[in-house]
mmCIF file of C-alpha atoms and ligand atoms in Angstrom:
data_model
loop_
_atom_site.group_PDB
_atom_site.id
_atom_site.type_symbol
_atom_site.label_atom_id
_atom_site.label_comp_id
_atom_site.label_asym_id
_atom_site.label_seq_id
_atom_site.Cartn_x
_atom_site.Cartn_y
_atom_site.Cartn_z
ATOM 1 C CA UNK D 1 0.000 0.000 0.000
ATOM 2 C CA UNK D 2 1.454 3.387 -0.946
ATOM 3 C CA UNK D 3 0.742 6.701 0.770
ATOM 4 C CA UNK D 4 -2.402 7.787 2.544
ATOM 5 C CA UNK D 5 -5.393 5.624 1.571
ATOM 6 C CA UNK D 6 -9.113 6.151 2.087
ATOM 7 C CA UNK D 7 -12.112 3.819 1.663
ATOM 8 C CA UNK D 8 -14.765 6.098 0.201
ATOM 9 C CA UNK D 9 -16.050 3.943 -2.665
ATOM 10 C CA UNK D 10 -15.841 0.179 -3.091
ATOM 11 C CA UNK D 11 -13.627 0.627 -6.136
ATOM 12 C CA UNK D 12 -10.978 2.453 -4.107
ATOM 13 C CA UNK D 13 -9.533 -1.011 -3.423
ATOM 14 C CA UNK D 14 -8.403 -3.665 -5.890
ATOM 15 C CA UNK D 15 -9.493 -7.276 -6.091
ATOM 16 C CA UNK D 16 -6.148 -8.293 -4.594
ATOM 17 C CA UNK D 17 -6.705 -5.988 -1.640
ATOM 18 C CA UNK D 18 -10.191 -7.394 -1.040
ATOM 19 C CA UNK D 19 -8.795 -10.940 -1.178
ATOM 20 C CA UNK D 20 -6.366 -9.906 1.542
ATOM 21 C CA UNK D 21 -9.098 -8.179 3.595
ATOM 22 C CA UNK D 22 -11.461 -11.168 3.410
ATOM 23 C CA UNK D 23 -8.777 -13.589 4.548
ATOM 24 C CA UNK D 24 -7.704 -11.155 7.239
ATOM 25 C CA UNK D 25 -11.321 -10.728 8.434
ATOM 26 C CA UNK D 26 -11.602 -14.498 8.739
ATOM 27 C CA UNK D 27 -8.462 -14.645 10.917
ATOM 28 C CA UNK D 28 -9.544 -11.677 13.053
ATOM 29 C CA UNK D 29 -12.948 -13.311 13.533
ATOM 30 C CA UNK D 30 -11.321 -16.559 14.668
ATOM 31 C CA UNK D 31 -9.239 -14.700 17.269
ATOM 32 C CA UNK D 32 -12.343 -12.920 18.533
ATOM 33 C CA UNK D 33 -14.359 -16.146 18.772
ATOM 34 C CA UNK D 34 -11.504 -17.798 20.684
ATOM 35 C CA UNK D 35 -11.357 -14.834 23.136
ATOM 36 C CA UNK D 36 -7.751 -14.156 22.072
ATOM 37 C CA UNK D 37 -6.545 -10.647 22.776
ATOM 38 C CA UNK D 38 -5.263 -8.903 19.636
ATOM 39 C CA UNK D 39 -4.328 -5.262 20.138
ATOM 40 C CA UNK D 40 -2.417 -4.043 17.066
ATOM 41 C CA UNK D 41 -4.072 -0.599 17.250
ATOM 42 C CA UNK D 42 -3.333 0.261 20.877
ATOM 43 C CA UNK D 43 -3.134 4.041 21.377
ATOM 44 C CA UNK D 44 -4.885 4.635 18.034
ATOM 45 C CA UNK D 45 -8.008 6.804 18.008
ATOM 46 C CA UNK D 46 -10.921 6.515 15.607
ATOM 47 C CA UNK D 47 -13.250 9.510 15.233
ATOM 48 C CA UNK D 48 -16.762 8.584 14.089
ATOM 49 C CA UNK D 49 -18.863 11.383 12.604
ATOM 50 C CA UNK D 50 -22.578 10.700 12.217
ATOM 51 C CA UNK D 51 -24.897 13.035 10.330
ATOM 52 C CA UNK D 52 -27.516 10.241 10.081
ATOM 53 C CA UNK D 53 -28.812 7.640 12.543
ATOM 54 C CA UNK D 54 -27.090 4.282 13.055
ATOM 55 C CA UNK D 55 -27.127 1.156 15.175
ATOM 56 C CA UNK D 56 -24.836 -1.358 13.398
ATOM 57 C CA UNK D 57 -22.284 1.055 11.970
ATOM 58 C CA UNK D 58 -21.644 2.821 15.238
ATOM 59 C CA UNK D 59 -21.574 -0.392 17.219
ATOM 60 C CA UNK D 60 -19.312 -2.298 14.837
ATOM 61 C CA UNK D 61 -16.781 0.533 14.486
ATOM 62 C CA UNK D 62 -16.741 1.413 18.180
ATOM 63 C CA UNK D 63 -16.560 -2.192 19.398
ATOM 64 C CA UNK D 64 -14.131 -3.027 16.582
ATOM 65 C CA UNK D 65 -11.517 -0.378 17.369
ATOM 66 C CA UNK D 66 -11.741 -1.197 21.092
ATOM 67 C CA UNK D 67 -11.236 -4.899 20.401
ATOM 68 C CA UNK D 68 -8.094 -3.974 18.438
ATOM 69 C CA UNK D 69 -6.773 -2.041 21.438
ATOM 70 C CA UNK D 70 -7.736 1.468 20.288
ATOM 71 C CA UNK D 71 -10.474 3.892 21.231
ATOM 72 C CA UNK D 72 -13.341 5.706 19.517
ATOM 73 C CA UNK D 73 -14.796 9.200 19.772
ATOM 74 C CA UNK D 74 -18.364 9.782 18.593
ATOM 75 C CA UNK D 75 -19.360 13.110 17.036
ATOM 76 C CA UNK D 76 -22.701 14.034 15.536
ATOM 77 C CA UNK D 77 -23.989 17.049 13.680
ATOM 78 C CA UNK D 78 -26.234 18.195 16.507
ATOM 79 C CA UNK D 79 -23.546 18.377 19.200
ATOM 80 C CA UNK D 80 -20.552 19.521 17.148
ATOM 81 C CA UNK D 81 -19.687 22.656 15.199
ATOM 82 C CA UNK D 82 -20.451 20.736 11.990
ATOM 83 C CA UNK D 83 -24.112 21.461 12.687
ATOM 84 C CA UNK D 84 -23.356 25.179 13.098
ATOM 85 C CA UNK D 85 -21.772 25.758 9.739
ATOM 86 C CA UNK D 86 -18.081 24.958 10.272
ATOM 87 C CA UNK D 87 -16.826 23.871 6.885
ATOM 88 C CA UNK D 88 -16.070 20.230 6.136
ATOM 89 C CA UNK D 89 -12.565 21.265 5.085
ATOM 90 C CA UNK D 90 -11.806 23.028 8.390
ATOM 91 C CA UNK D 91 -13.287 20.147 10.370
ATOM 92 C CA UNK D 92 -11.093 17.683 8.464
ATOM 93 C CA UNK D 93 -7.937 19.712 9.124
ATOM 94 C CA UNK D 94 -8.624 19.772 12.869
ATOM 95 C CA UNK D 95 -10.110 16.308 13.445
ATOM 96 C CA UNK D 96 -7.328 14.603 11.504
ATOM 97 C CA UNK D 97 -4.644 16.282 13.662
ATOM 98 C CA UNK D 98 -6.102 14.705 16.785
ATOM 99 C CA UNK D 99 -6.893 11.208 15.574
ATOM 100 C CA UNK D 100 -5.516 8.318 13.515
ATOM 101 C CA UNK D 101 -8.585 7.331 11.517
ATOM 102 C CA UNK D 102 -11.976 8.871 10.671
ATOM 103 C CA UNK D 103 -15.299 7.228 9.773
ATOM 104 C CA UNK D 104 -18.081 9.428 8.378
ATOM 105 C CA UNK D 105 -21.775 8.767 7.771
ATOM 106 C CA UNK D 106 -23.363 11.653 5.916
ATOM 107 C CA UNK D 107 -25.584 12.753 3.025
ATOM 108 C CA UNK D 108 -23.754 13.579 -0.235
ATOM 109 C CA UNK D 109 -20.706 11.573 -1.275
ATOM 110 C CA UNK D 110 -18.991 14.887 -2.001
ATOM 111 C CA UNK D 111 -18.873 15.543 1.766
ATOM 112 C CA UNK D 112 -16.681 12.486 2.449
ATOM 113 C CA UNK D 113 -14.582 13.286 -0.625
ATOM 114 C CA UNK D 114 -14.016 16.871 0.568
ATOM 115 C CA UNK D 115 -13.212 15.664 4.078
ATOM 116 C CA UNK D 116 -10.691 13.132 2.747
ATOM 117 C CA UNK D 117 -9.029 15.765 0.558
ATOM 118 C CA UNK D 118 -8.213 17.769 3.725
ATOM 119 C CA UNK D 119 -7.461 14.868 6.065
ATOM 120 C CA UNK D 120 -4.037 13.762 7.281
ATOM 121 C CA UNK D 121 -5.425 10.334 8.216
ATOM 122 C CA UNK D 122 -7.416 7.623 6.404
ATOM 123 C CA UNK D 123 -11.142 8.284 5.981
ATOM 124 C CA UNK D 124 -13.796 5.552 5.782
ATOM 125 C CA UNK D 125 -17.244 6.008 4.242
ATOM 126 C CA UNK D 126 -19.780 4.747 6.798
ATOM 127 C CA UNK D 127 -22.681 5.410 4.340
ATOM 128 C CA UNK D 128 -23.592 8.256 2.039
ATOM 129 C CA UNK D 129 -26.637 8.816 -0.163
ATOM 130 C CA UNK D 130 -24.664 7.188 -2.982
ATOM 131 C CA UNK D 131 -22.647 4.339 -1.403
ATOM 132 C CA UNK D 132 -22.287 1.977 1.560
ATOM 133 C CA UNK D 133 -18.967 0.215 0.908
ATOM 134 C CA UNK D 134 -18.401 -1.195 4.429
ATOM 135 C CA UNK D 135 -21.746 -2.991 4.256
ATOM 136 C CA UNK D 136 -21.032 -4.585 0.887
ATOM 137 C CA UNK D 137 -17.610 -5.699 2.099
ATOM 138 C CA UNK D 138 -19.335 -7.486 5.014
ATOM 139 C CA UNK D 139 -22.033 -8.906 2.714
ATOM 140 C CA UNK D 140 -19.485 -10.419 0.333
ATOM 141 C CA UNK D 141 -17.440 -11.756 3.248
ATOM 142 C CA UNK D 142 -20.648 -13.450 4.470
ATOM 143 C CA UNK D 143 -21.260 -15.044 1.072
ATOM 144 C CA UNK D 144 -17.643 -16.260 0.858
ATOM 145 C CA UNK D 145 -17.886 -17.840 4.311
ATOM 146 C CA UNK D 146 -21.040 -19.710 3.336
ATOM 147 C CA UNK D 147 -20.604 -20.496 -0.351
ATOM 148 C CA UNK D 148 -16.996 -19.699 -1.417
ATOM 149 C CA UNK D 149 -15.828 -17.256 -4.090
ATOM 150 C CA UNK D 150 -18.326 -14.717 -5.435
ATOM 151 C CA UNK D 151 -16.613 -14.535 -8.846
ATOM 152 C CA UNK D 152 -19.057 -15.393 -11.653
ATOM 153 C CA UNK D 153 -22.022 -15.597 -9.254
ATOM 154 C CA UNK D 154 -25.308 -13.694 -9.611
ATOM 155 C CA UNK D 155 -26.623 -11.198 -7.081
ATOM 156 C CA UNK D 156 -30.230 -10.081 -7.495
ATOM 157 C CA UNK D 157 -31.120 -6.664 -6.181
ATOM 158 C CA UNK D 158 -34.844 -5.955 -5.695
ATOM 159 C CA UNK D 159 -36.195 -2.464 -5.003
ATOM 160 C CA UNK D 160 -34.621 0.946 -4.792
ATOM 161 C CA UNK D 161 -31.464 1.811 -6.756
ATOM 162 C CA UNK D 162 -29.997 3.311 -3.584
ATOM 163 C CA UNK D 163 -26.576 3.441 -1.913
ATOM 164 C CA UNK D 164 -26.576 -0.349 -1.357
ATOM 165 C CA UNK D 165 -27.531 -1.115 -4.949
ATOM 166 C CA UNK D 166 -24.891 1.263 -6.353
ATOM 167 C CA UNK D 167 -22.227 -0.337 -4.192
ATOM 168 C CA UNK D 168 -23.187 -3.884 -5.233
ATOM 169 C CA UNK D 169 -22.824 -2.754 -8.858
ATOM 170 C CA UNK D 170 -19.412 -1.255 -8.196
ATOM 171 C CA UNK D 171 -18.313 -4.382 -6.333
ATOM 172 C CA UNK D 172 -19.390 -6.541 -9.294
ATOM 173 C CA UNK D 173 -16.884 -4.732 -11.511
ATOM 174 C CA UNK D 174 -14.068 -5.076 -8.969
ATOM 175 C CA UNK D 175 -14.721 -8.725 -8.035
ATOM 176 C CA UNK D 176 -16.186 -9.951 -11.349
ATOM 177 C CA UNK D 177 -19.722 -11.119 -10.579
ATOM 178 C CA UNK D 178 -23.128 -10.241 -12.052
ATOM 179 C CA UNK D 179 -25.896 -8.077 -10.616
ATOM 180 C CA UNK D 180 -29.536 -8.353 -11.737
ATOM 181 C CA UNK D 181 -31.444 -5.256 -10.710
ATOM 182 C CA UNK D 182 -35.203 -4.833 -10.687
ATOM 183 C CA UNK D 183 -36.610 -1.463 -9.656
ATOM 184 C CA UNK D 184 -40.021 0.134 -10.179
ATOM 185 C CA UNK D 185 -40.258 2.462 -13.188
ATOM 186 C CA UNK D 186 -38.724 5.818 -12.366
ATOM 187 C CA UNK D 187 -36.309 4.359 -9.789
ATOM 188 C CA UNK D 188 -33.776 2.780 -12.181
ATOM 189 C CA UNK D 189 -30.030 2.716 -11.632
ATOM 190 C CA UNK D 190 -27.987 5.652 -12.828
ATOM 191 C CA UNK D 191 -24.710 4.088 -14.062
ATOM 192 C CA UNK D 192 -23.090 7.487 -13.624
ATOM 193 C CA UNK D 193 -24.085 7.808 -9.955
ATOM 194 C CA UNK D 194 -23.111 4.176 -9.368
ATOM 195 C CA UNK D 195 -19.699 5.005 -10.829
ATOM 196 C CA UNK D 196 -19.731 2.148 -13.361
ATOM 197 C CA UNK D 197 -17.321 1.612 -16.224
ATOM 198 C CA UNK D 198 -19.831 -0.286 -18.366
ATOM 199 C CA UNK D 199 -22.767 -2.677 -18.214
ATOM 200 C CA UNK D 200 -20.945 -6.020 -18.538
ATOM 201 C CA UNK D 201 -21.722 -7.034 -14.938
ATOM 202 C CA UNK D 202 -25.169 -5.499 -14.740
ATOM 203 C CA UNK D 203 -28.653 -6.267 -16.185
ATOM 204 C CA UNK D 204 -31.916 -4.431 -15.461
ATOM 205 C CA UNK D 205 -35.251 -6.299 -15.287
ATOM 206 C CA UNK D 206 -38.709 -4.788 -15.188
ATOM 207 C CA UNK D 207 -40.084 -8.021 -13.656
ATOM 208 C CA UNK D 208 -38.572 -8.812 -10.216
ATOM 209 C CA UNK D 209 -39.346 -12.544 -10.631
ATOM 210 C CA UNK D 210 -37.260 -12.616 -13.824
ATOM 211 C CA UNK D 211 -34.424 -10.876 -12.006
ATOM 212 C CA UNK D 212 -34.456 -13.499 -9.235
ATOM 213 C CA UNK D 213 -34.098 -16.513 -11.549
ATOM 214 C CA UNK D 214 -31.051 -18.595 -10.666
ATOM 215 C CA UNK D 215 -29.642 -15.998 -8.237
ATOM 216 C CA UNK D 216 -26.975 -16.972 -5.699
ATOM 217 C CA UNK D 217 -27.846 -14.001 -3.486
ATOM 218 C CA UNK D 218 -31.222 -12.276 -3.299
ATOM 219 C CA UNK D 219 -31.010 -8.948 -1.534
ATOM 220 C CA UNK D 220 -33.044 -5.827 -0.936
ATOM 221 C CA UNK D 221 -33.261 -2.792 1.324
ATOM 222 C CA UNK D 222 -35.797 -0.338 2.688
ATOM 223 C CA UNK D 223 -37.996 1.429 0.158
ATOM 224 C CA UNK D 224 -37.166 4.798 1.722
ATOM 225 C CA UNK D 225 -33.573 5.493 2.689
ATOM 226 C CA UNK D 226 -32.448 8.041 5.257
ATOM 227 C CA UNK D 227 -32.728 11.534 3.827
ATOM 228 C CA UNK D 228 -35.647 10.612 1.512
ATOM 229 C CA UNK D 229 -38.392 10.465 4.165
ATOM 230 C CA UNK D 230 -40.498 13.129 2.411
ATOM 231 C CA UNK D 231 -41.027 10.670 -0.473
ATOM 232 C CA UNK D 232 -42.201 7.829 1.767
ATOM 233 C CA UNK D 233 -45.904 7.713 0.833
ATOM 234 C CA UNK D 234 -45.201 7.857 -2.875
ATOM 235 C CA UNK D 235 -42.540 5.152 -2.521
ATOM 236 C CA UNK D 236 -44.808 2.777 -0.586
ATOM 237 C CA UNK D 237 -47.194 2.902 -3.559
ATOM 238 C CA UNK D 238 -44.480 2.566 -6.210
ATOM 239 C CA UNK D 239 -42.601 -0.324 -4.540
ATOM 240 C CA UNK D 240 -45.561 -2.528 -3.516
ATOM 241 C CA UNK D 241 -44.699 -5.228 -6.110
ATOM 242 C CA UNK D 242 -40.969 -5.163 -5.286
ATOM 243 C CA UNK D 243 -41.148 -7.329 -2.196
ATOM 244 C CA UNK D 244 -38.881 -10.347 -1.645
ATOM 245 C CA UNK D 245 -41.170 -13.245 -0.734
ATOM 246 C CA UNK D 246 -40.903 -17.043 -0.664
ATOM 247 C CA UNK D 247 -42.057 -17.344 -4.287
ATOM 248 C CA UNK D 248 -39.172 -15.127 -5.362
ATOM 249 C CA UNK D 249 -36.716 -17.167 -3.269
ATOM 250 C CA UNK D 250 -37.985 -20.311 -5.042
ATOM 251 C CA UNK D 251 -37.074 -18.736 -8.396
ATOM 252 C CA UNK D 252 -33.491 -18.263 -7.182
ATOM 253 C CA UNK D 253 -30.893 -21.042 -6.918
ATOM 254 C CA UNK D 254 -31.828 -23.650 -4.287
ATOM 255 C CA UNK D 255 -28.547 -22.692 -2.552
ATOM 256 C CA UNK D 256 -29.340 -18.952 -2.615
ATOM 257 C CA UNK D 257 -28.983 -16.858 0.515
ATOM 258 C CA UNK D 258 -31.023 -13.803 1.406
ATOM 259 C CA UNK D 259 -29.192 -10.680 2.579
ATOM 260 C CA UNK D 260 -30.451 -7.346 3.950
ATOM 261 C CA UNK D 261 -28.218 -4.652 5.450
ATOM 262 C CA UNK D 262 -30.888 -3.888 8.091
ATOM 263 C CA UNK D 263 -32.867 -2.215 9.540
ATOM 264 C CA UNK D 264 -35.672 -4.116 7.760
ATOM 265 C CA UNK D 265 -39.385 -3.506 7.409
ATOM 266 C CA UNK D 266 -41.159 -6.872 7.405
ATOM 267 C CA UNK D 267 -44.202 -6.756 5.147
ATOM 268 C CA UNK D 268 -42.661 -4.037 2.949
ATOM 269 C CA UNK D 269 -39.443 -4.901 1.084
ATOM 270 C CA UNK D 270 -39.315 -8.451 2.527
ATOM 271 C CA UNK D 271 -41.782 -10.880 4.037
ATOM 272 C CA UNK D 272 -41.204 -12.211 7.546
ATOM 273 C CA UNK D 273 -40.980 -15.818 6.322
ATOM 274 C CA UNK D 274 -37.992 -14.911 4.109
ATOM 275 C CA UNK D 275 -36.005 -12.715 6.504
ATOM 276 C CA UNK D 276 -36.680 -15.096 9.399
ATOM 277 C CA UNK D 277 -36.448 -18.217 7.216
ATOM 278 C CA UNK D 278 -33.721 -20.809 6.549
ATOM 279 C CA UNK D 279 -32.127 -19.005 3.583
ATOM 280 C CA UNK D 280 -31.685 -15.743 5.458
ATOM 281 C CA UNK D 281 -28.133 -14.868 6.537
ATOM 282 C CA UNK D 282 -28.921 -11.430 7.904
ATOM 283 C CA UNK D 283 -27.625 -11.927 11.463
ATOM 284 C CA UNK D 284 -24.272 -13.308 10.292
ATOM 285 C CA UNK D 285 -24.205 -10.452 7.787
ATOM 286 C CA UNK D 286 -24.721 -7.879 10.568
ATOM 287 C CA UNK D 287 -22.071 -9.514 12.774
ATOM 288 C CA UNK D 288 -19.612 -9.571 9.899
ATOM 289 C CA UNK D 289 -19.604 -5.766 9.817
ATOM 290 C CA UNK D 290 -17.490 -6.050 12.961
ATOM 291 C CA UNK D 291 -14.930 -8.507 11.608
ATOM 292 C CA UNK D 292 -14.646 -7.010 8.114
ATOM 293 C CA UNK D 293 -14.213 -3.466 9.442
ATOM 294 C CA UNK D 294 -11.580 -4.589 11.944
ATOM 295 C CA UNK D 295 -9.625 -5.954 8.974
ATOM 296 C CA UNK D 296 -10.202 -2.667 7.127
ATOM 297 C CA UNK D 297 -9.047 -0.468 10.024
ATOM 298 C CA UNK D 298 -5.970 -2.619 10.568
ATOM 299 C CA UNK D 299 -5.124 -2.430 6.852
ATOM 300 C CA UNK D 300 -5.550 1.331 6.613
ATOM 301 C CA UNK D 301 -3.308 1.896 9.636
ATOM 302 C CA UNK D 302 -0.746 -0.922 9.430
ATOM 303 C CA UNK D 303 -0.842 -2.084 5.793
ATOM 304 C CA UNK D 304 -0.659 -5.877 5.289
ATOM 305 C CA UNK D 305 0.076 -7.799 8.441
ATOM 306 C CA UNK D 306 1.362 -11.347 8.377
ATOM 307 C CA UNK D 307 -0.263 -13.492 11.017
HETATM 308 N N1 CP B 401 -26.699 -1.564 7.972
HETATM 309 C C1 CP B 401 -26.375 -0.438 8.619
HETATM 310 O O1 CP B 401 -25.526 0.332 8.193
HETATM 311 O O2 CP B 401 -27.066 -0.253 9.776
HETATM 312 P P1 CP B 401 -27.107 1.059 10.672
HETATM 313 O O3 CP B 401 -27.875 2.101 9.928
HETATM 314 O O4 CP B 401 -27.813 0.610 11.935
HETATM 315 O O5 CP B 401 -25.705 1.504 10.951
HETATM 316 N N1 NVA B 402 -30.328 2.443 2.189
HETATM 317 C C1 NVA B 402 -30.433 2.602 3.632
HETATM 318 C C2 NVA B 402 -29.366 1.810 4.311
HETATM 319 C C3 NVA B 402 -29.385 1.893 5.809
HETATM 320 C C4 NVA B 402 -28.267 1.133 6.447
HETATM 321 C C5 NVA B 402 -30.325 4.076 3.978
HETATM 322 O O1 NVA B 402 -29.492 4.760 3.382
HETATM 323 O O2 NVA B 402 -31.092 4.536 4.827
#
């Protein structure tokens, strides 16, 4: 690894780097499960900036840095000068002089990009309107644990072409798998926003059942993401037929797993029998945020570590 690195978009890392991170996450997880102390980041401080709500992201980053021997500081818009108009650039200059690593959850992707451009330390995207790279890293790690390599496999995305969908599409280009997307009319993917090079790994389907055929992963997300609450009523109407149910899971491969980044709304984007059923891997997926992000933080601060 050369120079200061950030993880702002999935494609900031190469396939080789993800191979390293997935194997590292597996090792870090094994140490954790065996109650083995592993403190490579002692005396390191992570600053977490939240401009949107979170349960999993805060918990996994805060617990993760502590389990690696470091500590975390939580800042939010309401209680910091960020909410009173201090510029992102000034905040980055100051925060990065007092910490070793920064994680940001915010609205526009340009905010994390501007922060990173003025930061002395690595910056991690903890979700923006456009992308959620830490979640997709954990999702793919979960698939690899259960089914092996994701290369050449098919991921079916049902619902909104949101930050999760964009990041799956970007990951498909980096790791060479296919994504079938089915969205309601008017909510289609923007290849430009998703940051795609082409359409080789990506097909759009108007019929969600067609999209699900033969899938190795079926995945979805809330119909209304954070920041889009004003559109909720309109979205509930538009997305009614884009629900993952048991019929859709039957169209997928018999070995398919169901993933959801959570929080979920049973009876909207997914039925209870699917998310609570035998093909669902959502709890392992949520737990794997912890292990995958520990590997990420270690990599950004210490480069490759031999075990
Ligand atoms: N999946 C996820 O990022 O969850 P939180 O919003 O709870 O952090
Ligand atoms: N797409 C959702 C993901 C939440 C983790 C949102 O942005 O609200």
